[in-house]
PDB file of C-alpha atoms in Angstrom:
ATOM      1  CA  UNK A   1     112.806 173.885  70.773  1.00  0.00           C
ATOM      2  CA  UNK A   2     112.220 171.796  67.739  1.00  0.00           C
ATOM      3  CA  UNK A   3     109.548 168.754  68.946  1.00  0.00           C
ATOM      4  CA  UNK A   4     111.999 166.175  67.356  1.00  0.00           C
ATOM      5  CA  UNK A   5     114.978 167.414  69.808  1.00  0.00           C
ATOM      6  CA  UNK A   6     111.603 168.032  72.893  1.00  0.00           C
ATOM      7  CA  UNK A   7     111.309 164.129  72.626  1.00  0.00           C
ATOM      8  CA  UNK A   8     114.849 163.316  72.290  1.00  0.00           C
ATOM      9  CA  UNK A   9     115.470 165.155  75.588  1.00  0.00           C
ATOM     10  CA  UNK A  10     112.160 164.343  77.561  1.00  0.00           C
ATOM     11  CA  UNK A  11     113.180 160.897  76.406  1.00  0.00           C
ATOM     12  CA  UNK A  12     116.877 161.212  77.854  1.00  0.00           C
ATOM     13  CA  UNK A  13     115.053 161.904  81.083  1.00  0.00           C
ATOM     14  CA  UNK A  14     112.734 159.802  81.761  1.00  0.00           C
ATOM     15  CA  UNK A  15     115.362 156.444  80.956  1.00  0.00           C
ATOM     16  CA  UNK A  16     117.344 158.461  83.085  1.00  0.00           C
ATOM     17  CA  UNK A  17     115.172 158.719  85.748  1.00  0.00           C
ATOM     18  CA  UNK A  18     113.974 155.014  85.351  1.00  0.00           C
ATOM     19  CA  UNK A  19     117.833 154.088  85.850  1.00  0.00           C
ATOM     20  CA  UNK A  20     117.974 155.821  89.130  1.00  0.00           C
ATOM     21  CA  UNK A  21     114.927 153.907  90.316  1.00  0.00           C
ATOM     22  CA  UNK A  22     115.785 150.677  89.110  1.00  0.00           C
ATOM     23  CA  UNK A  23     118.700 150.664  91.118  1.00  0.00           C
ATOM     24  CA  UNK A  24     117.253 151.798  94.362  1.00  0.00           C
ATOM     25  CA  UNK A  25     115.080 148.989  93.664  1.00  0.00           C
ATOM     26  CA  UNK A  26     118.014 146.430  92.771  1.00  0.00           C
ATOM     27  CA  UNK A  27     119.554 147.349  96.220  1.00  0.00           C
ATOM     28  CA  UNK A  28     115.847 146.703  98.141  1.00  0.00           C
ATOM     29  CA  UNK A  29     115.812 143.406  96.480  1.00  0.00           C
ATOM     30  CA  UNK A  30     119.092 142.563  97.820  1.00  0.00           C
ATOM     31  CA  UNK A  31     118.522 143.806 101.001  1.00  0.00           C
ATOM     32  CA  UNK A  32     115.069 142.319 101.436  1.00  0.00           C
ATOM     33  CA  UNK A  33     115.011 139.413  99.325  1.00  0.00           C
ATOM     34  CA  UNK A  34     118.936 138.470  99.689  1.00  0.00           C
ATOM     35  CA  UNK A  35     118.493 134.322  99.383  1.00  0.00           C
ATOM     36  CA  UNK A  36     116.549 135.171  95.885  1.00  0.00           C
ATOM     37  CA  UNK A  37     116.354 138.750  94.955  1.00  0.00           C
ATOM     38  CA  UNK A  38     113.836 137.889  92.024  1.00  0.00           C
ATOM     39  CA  UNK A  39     111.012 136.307  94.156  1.00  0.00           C
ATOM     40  CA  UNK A  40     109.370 139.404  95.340  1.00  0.00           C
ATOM     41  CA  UNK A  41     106.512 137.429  96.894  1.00  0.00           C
ATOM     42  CA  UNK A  42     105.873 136.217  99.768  1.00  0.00           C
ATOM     43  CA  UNK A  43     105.944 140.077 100.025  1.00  0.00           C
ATOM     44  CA  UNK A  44     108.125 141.170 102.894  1.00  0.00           C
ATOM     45  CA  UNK A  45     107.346 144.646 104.242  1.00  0.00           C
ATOM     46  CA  UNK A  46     109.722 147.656 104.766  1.00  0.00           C
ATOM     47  CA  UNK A  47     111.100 148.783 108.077  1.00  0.00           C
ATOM     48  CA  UNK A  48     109.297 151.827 109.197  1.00  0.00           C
ATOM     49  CA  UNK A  49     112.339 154.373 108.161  1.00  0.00           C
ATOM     50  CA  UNK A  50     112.579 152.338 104.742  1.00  0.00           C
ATOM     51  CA  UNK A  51     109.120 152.625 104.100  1.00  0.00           C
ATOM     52  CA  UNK A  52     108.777 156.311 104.601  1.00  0.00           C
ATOM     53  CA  UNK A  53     112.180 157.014 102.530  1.00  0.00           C
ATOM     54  CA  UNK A  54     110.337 155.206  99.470  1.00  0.00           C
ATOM     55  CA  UNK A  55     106.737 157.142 100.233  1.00  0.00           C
ATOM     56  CA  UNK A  56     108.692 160.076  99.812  1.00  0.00           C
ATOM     57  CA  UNK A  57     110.595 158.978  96.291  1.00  0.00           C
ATOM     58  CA  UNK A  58     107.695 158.060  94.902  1.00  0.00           C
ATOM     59  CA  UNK A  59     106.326 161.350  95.558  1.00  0.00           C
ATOM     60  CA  UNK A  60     109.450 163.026  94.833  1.00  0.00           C
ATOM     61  CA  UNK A  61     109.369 160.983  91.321  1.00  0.00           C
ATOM     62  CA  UNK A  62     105.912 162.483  90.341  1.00  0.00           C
ATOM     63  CA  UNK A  63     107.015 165.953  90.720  1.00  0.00           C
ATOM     64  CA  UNK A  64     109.946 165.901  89.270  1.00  0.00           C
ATOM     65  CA  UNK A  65     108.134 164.710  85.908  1.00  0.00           C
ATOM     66  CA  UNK A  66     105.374 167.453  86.714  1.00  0.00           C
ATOM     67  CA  UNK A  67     107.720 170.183  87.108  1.00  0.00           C
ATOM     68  CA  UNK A  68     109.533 168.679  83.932  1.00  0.00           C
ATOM     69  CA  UNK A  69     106.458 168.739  81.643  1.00  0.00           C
ATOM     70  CA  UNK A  70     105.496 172.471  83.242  1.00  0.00           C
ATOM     71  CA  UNK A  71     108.498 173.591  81.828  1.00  0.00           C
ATOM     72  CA  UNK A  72     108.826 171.866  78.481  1.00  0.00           C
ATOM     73  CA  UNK A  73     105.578 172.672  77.055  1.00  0.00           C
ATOM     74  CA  UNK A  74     102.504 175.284  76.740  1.00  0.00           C
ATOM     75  CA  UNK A  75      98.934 174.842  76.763  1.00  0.00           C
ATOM     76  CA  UNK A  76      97.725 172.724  79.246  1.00  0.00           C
ATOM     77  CA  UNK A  77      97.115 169.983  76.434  1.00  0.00           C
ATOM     78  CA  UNK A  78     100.634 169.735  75.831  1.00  0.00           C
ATOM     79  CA  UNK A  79     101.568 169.906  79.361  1.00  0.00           C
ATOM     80  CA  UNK A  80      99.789 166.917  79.808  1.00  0.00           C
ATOM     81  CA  UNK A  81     101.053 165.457  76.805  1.00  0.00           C
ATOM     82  CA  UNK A  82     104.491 166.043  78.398  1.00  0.00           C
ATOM     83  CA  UNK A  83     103.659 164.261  81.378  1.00  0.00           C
ATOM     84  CA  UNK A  84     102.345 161.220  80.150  1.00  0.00           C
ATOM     85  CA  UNK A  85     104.848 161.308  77.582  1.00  0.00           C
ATOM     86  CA  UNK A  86     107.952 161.110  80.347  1.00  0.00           C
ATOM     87  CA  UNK A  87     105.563 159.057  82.939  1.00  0.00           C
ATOM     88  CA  UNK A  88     105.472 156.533  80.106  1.00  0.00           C
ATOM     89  CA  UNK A  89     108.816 156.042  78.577  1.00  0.00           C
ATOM     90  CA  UNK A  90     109.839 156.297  82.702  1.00  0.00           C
ATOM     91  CA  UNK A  91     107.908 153.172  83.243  1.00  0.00           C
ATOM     92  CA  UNK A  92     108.729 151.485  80.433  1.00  0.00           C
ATOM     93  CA  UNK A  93     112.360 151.434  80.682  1.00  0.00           C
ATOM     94  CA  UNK A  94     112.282 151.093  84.574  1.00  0.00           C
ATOM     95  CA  UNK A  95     111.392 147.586  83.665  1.00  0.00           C
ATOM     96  CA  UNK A  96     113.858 147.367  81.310  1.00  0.00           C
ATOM     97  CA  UNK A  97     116.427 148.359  83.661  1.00  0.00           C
ATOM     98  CA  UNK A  98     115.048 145.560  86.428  1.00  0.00           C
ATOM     99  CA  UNK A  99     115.520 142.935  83.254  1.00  0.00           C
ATOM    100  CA  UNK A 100     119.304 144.314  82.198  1.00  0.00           C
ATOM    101  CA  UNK A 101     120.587 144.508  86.003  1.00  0.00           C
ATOM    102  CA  UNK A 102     118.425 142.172  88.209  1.00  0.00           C
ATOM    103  CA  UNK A 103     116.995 139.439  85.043  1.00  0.00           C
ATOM    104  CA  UNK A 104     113.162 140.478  86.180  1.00  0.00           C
ATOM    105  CA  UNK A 105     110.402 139.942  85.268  1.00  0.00           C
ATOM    106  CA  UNK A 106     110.754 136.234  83.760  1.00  0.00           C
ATOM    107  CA  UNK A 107     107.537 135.730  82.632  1.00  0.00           C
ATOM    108  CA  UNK A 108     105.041 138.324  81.011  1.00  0.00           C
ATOM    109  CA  UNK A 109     102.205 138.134  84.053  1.00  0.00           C
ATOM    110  CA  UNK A 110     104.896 138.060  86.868  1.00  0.00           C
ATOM    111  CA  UNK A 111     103.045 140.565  89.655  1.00  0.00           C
ATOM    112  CA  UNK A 112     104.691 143.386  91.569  1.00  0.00           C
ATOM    113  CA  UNK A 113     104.136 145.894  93.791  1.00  0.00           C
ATOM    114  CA  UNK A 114     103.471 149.305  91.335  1.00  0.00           C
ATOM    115  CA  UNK A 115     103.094 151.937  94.596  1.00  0.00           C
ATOM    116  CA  UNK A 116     102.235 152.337  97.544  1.00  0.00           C
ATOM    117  CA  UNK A 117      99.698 155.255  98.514  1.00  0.00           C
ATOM    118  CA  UNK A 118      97.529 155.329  99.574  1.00  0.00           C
ATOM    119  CA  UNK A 119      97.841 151.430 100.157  1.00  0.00           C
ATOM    120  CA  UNK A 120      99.878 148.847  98.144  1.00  0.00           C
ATOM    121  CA  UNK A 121      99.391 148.205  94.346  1.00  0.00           C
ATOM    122  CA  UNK A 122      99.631 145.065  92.883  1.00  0.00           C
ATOM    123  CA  UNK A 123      98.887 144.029  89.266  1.00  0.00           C
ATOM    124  CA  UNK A 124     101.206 142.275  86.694  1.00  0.00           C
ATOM    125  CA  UNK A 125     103.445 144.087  85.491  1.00  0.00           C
ATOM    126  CA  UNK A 126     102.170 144.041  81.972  1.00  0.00           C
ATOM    127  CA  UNK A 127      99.489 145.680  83.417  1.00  0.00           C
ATOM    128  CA  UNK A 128     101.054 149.107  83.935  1.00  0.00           C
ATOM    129  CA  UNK A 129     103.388 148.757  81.052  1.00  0.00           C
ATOM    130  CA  UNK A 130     100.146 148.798  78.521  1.00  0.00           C
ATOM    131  CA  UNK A 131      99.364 152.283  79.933  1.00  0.00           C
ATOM    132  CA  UNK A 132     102.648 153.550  79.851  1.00  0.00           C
ATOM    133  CA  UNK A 133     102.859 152.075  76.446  1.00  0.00           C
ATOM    134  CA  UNK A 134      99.500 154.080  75.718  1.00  0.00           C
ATOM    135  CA  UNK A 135     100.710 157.378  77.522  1.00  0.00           C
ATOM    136  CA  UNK A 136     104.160 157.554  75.552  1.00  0.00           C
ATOM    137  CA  UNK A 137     102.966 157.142  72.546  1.00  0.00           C
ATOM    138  CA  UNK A 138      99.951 159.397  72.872  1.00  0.00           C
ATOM    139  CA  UNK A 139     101.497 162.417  74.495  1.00  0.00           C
ATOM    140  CA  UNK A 140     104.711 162.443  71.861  1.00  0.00           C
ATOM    141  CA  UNK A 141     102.777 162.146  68.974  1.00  0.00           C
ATOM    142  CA  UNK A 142     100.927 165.319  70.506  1.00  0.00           C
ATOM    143  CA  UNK A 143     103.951 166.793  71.076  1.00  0.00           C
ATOM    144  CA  UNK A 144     105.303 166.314  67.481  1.00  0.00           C
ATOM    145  CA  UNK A 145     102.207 167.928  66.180  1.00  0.00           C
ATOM    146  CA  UNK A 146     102.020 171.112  65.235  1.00  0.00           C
ATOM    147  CA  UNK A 147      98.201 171.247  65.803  1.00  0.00           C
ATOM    148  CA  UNK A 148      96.329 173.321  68.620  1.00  0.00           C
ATOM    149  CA  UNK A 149      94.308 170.685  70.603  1.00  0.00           C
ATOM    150  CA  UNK A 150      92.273 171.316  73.077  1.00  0.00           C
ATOM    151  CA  UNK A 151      90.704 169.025  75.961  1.00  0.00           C
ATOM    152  CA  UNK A 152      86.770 168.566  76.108  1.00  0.00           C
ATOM    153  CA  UNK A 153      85.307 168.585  79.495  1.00  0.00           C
ATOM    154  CA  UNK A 154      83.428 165.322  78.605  1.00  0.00           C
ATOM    155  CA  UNK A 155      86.788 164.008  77.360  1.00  0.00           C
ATOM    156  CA  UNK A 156      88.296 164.722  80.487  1.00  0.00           C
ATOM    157  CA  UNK A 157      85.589 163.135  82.275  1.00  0.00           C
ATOM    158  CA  UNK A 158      86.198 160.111  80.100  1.00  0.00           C
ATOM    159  CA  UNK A 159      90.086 159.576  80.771  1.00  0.00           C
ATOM    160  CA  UNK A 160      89.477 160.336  84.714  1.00  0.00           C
ATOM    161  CA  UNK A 161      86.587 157.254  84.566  1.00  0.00           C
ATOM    162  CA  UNK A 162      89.098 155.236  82.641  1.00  0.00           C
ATOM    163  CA  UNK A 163      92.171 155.742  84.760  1.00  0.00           C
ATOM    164  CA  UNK A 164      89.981 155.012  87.929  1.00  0.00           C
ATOM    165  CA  UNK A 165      88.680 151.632  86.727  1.00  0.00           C
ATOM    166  CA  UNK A 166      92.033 150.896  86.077  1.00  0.00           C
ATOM    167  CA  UNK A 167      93.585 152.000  88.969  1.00  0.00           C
ATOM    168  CA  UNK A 168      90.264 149.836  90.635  1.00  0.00           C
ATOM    169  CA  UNK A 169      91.767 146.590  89.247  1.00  0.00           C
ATOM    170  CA  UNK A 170      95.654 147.795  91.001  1.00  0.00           C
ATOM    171  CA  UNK A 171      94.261 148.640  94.248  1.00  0.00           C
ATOM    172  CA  UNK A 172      91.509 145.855  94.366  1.00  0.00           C
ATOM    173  CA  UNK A 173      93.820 143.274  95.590  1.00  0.00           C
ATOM    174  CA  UNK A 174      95.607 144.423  98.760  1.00  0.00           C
ATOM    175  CA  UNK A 175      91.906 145.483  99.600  1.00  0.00           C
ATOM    176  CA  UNK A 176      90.872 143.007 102.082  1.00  0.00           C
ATOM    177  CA  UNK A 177      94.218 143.316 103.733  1.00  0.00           C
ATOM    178  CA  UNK A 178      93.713 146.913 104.860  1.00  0.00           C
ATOM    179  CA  UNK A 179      91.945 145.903 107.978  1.00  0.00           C
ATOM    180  CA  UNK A 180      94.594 143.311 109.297  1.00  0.00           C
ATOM    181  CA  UNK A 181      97.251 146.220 108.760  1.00  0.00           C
ATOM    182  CA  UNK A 182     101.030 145.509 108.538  1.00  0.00           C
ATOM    183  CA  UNK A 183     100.538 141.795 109.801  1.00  0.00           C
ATOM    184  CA  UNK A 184      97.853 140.882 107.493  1.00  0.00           C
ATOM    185  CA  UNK A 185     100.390 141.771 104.353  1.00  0.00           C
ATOM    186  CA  UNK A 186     103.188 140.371 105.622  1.00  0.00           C
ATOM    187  CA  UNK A 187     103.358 137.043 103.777  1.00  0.00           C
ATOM    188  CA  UNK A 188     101.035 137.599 101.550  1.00  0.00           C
ATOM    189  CA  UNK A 189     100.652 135.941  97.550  1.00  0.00           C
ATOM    190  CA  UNK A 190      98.850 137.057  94.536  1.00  0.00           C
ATOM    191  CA  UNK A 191      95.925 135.631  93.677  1.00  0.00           C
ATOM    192  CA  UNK A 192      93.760 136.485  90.787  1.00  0.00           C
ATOM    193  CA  UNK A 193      94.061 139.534  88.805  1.00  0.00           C
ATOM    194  CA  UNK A 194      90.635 141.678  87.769  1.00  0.00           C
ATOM    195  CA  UNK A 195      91.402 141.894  84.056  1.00  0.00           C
ATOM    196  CA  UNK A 196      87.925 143.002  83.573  1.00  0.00           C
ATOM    197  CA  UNK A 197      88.094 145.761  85.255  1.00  0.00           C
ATOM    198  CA  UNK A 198      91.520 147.007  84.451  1.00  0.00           C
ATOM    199  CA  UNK A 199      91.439 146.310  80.384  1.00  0.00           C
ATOM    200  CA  UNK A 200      87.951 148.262  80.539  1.00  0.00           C
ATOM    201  CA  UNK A 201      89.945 151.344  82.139  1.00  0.00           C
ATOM    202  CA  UNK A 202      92.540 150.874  79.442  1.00  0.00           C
ATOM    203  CA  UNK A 203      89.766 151.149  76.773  1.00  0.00           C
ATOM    204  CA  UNK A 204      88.506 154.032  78.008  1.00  0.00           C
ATOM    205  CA  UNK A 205      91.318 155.594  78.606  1.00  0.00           C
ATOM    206  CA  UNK A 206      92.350 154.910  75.070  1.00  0.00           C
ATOM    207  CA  UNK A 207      88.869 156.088  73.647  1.00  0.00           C
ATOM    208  CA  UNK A 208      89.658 159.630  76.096  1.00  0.00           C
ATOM    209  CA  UNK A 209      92.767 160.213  74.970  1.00  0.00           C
ATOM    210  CA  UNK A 210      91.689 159.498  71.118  1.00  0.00           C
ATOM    211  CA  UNK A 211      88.806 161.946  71.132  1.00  0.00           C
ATOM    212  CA  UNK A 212      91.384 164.134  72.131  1.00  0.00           C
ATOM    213  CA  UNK A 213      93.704 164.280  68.750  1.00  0.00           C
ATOM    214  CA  UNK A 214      91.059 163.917  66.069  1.00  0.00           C
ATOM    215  CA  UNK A 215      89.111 166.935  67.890  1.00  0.00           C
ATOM    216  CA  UNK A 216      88.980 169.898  65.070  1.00  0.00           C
TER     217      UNK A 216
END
């Protein structure tokens, strides 16, 4: 396949996809939030058979995309590429979706709650949209080239220590709740936000990922 018609169809699938979870995520806001479906906090927790139904999407979600990029691309650089490509666009237009059906988010910082394992993450959701932002446009322009990249190990090693610090700043806040379990989240409010942390993940992830196209 051409990479022009690649992106056009990784692209059909991942706003696809994002439609599909947008409105399972329209109908929890209903359900749980039914006076004001677009203030998500105080956060209100899932019934135990809820809560395991949307563990399993989300891990349901993540292989679909992986078994997606396995079989558009080869070379485990482009495989990747693939991934992040569809991960991206995925995210990006999930939130589109939330704004076309549900009118959220109304304001740029407005938190939400991005997963859930292996404990709730929080963050803006400009937060995660950056990366996605990042990971879409990196992995199709490696797509659309016709060059051979390959990954350095210290490369690697570089993306991993930026997507941890990152991933630092989205798990950082429901932190201190993990020892009061269910009843300590129940309730709960955002409070500050490590920036810090997270937009030093994004660098280096940028800087990674980078490395990785201007590699001869």
């Amino acid at each position: 396949m051409k990479p022009r018609a690649l992106l056009l169809w990784l692209a059909a699938y991942a706003i696809a996809m994002a439609l599909v979870e947008a409105a399972v995520v329209v109908h929890l806001r209903h359900v749980y939030y039914p006076e004001n479906p677009l203030a998500l906090f105080p956060l209100r927790l899932l019934s135990a058979d809820d809560l395991a139904l949307e563990l399993a999407r989300e891990l349901a979600t993540l292989v679909m995309m992986l078994v997606v990029a396995l079989l558009a691309a080869r070379g485990f650089v482009r495989r990747c590429a693939a991934f992040v490509y569809v991960f991206g666009l995925w995210d990006i237009f999930y939130y589109i979706w939330l704004k076309a059906y549900l009118g959220w988010p109304d304001r740029w910082l407005e938190w939400d709650i991005l997963f859930l394992m292996p404990w709730p993450w929080f963050g803006p959701w400009l937060a995660p949209a950056l990366i996605a932002l990042l990971f879409a446009l990196w992995g199709g322009w490696v797509l659309a080239t016709p060059r051979d990249l390959r990954l350095r190990r210290t490369d690697a090693l570089l993306f991993v220590a930026g997507a941890l610090l990152a991933l630092a700043s989205f798990l950082a806040p429901a932190w201190p709740l993990l020892t009061g379990g269910a009843a300590a989240l129940h309730g709960w409010l955002p409070g500050a936000f490590a920036w810090p942390l997270y937009l030093a993940g994004l660098v280096v992830m940028t800087t990674a990922l980078l490395r990785v196209v201007r590699v001869r």
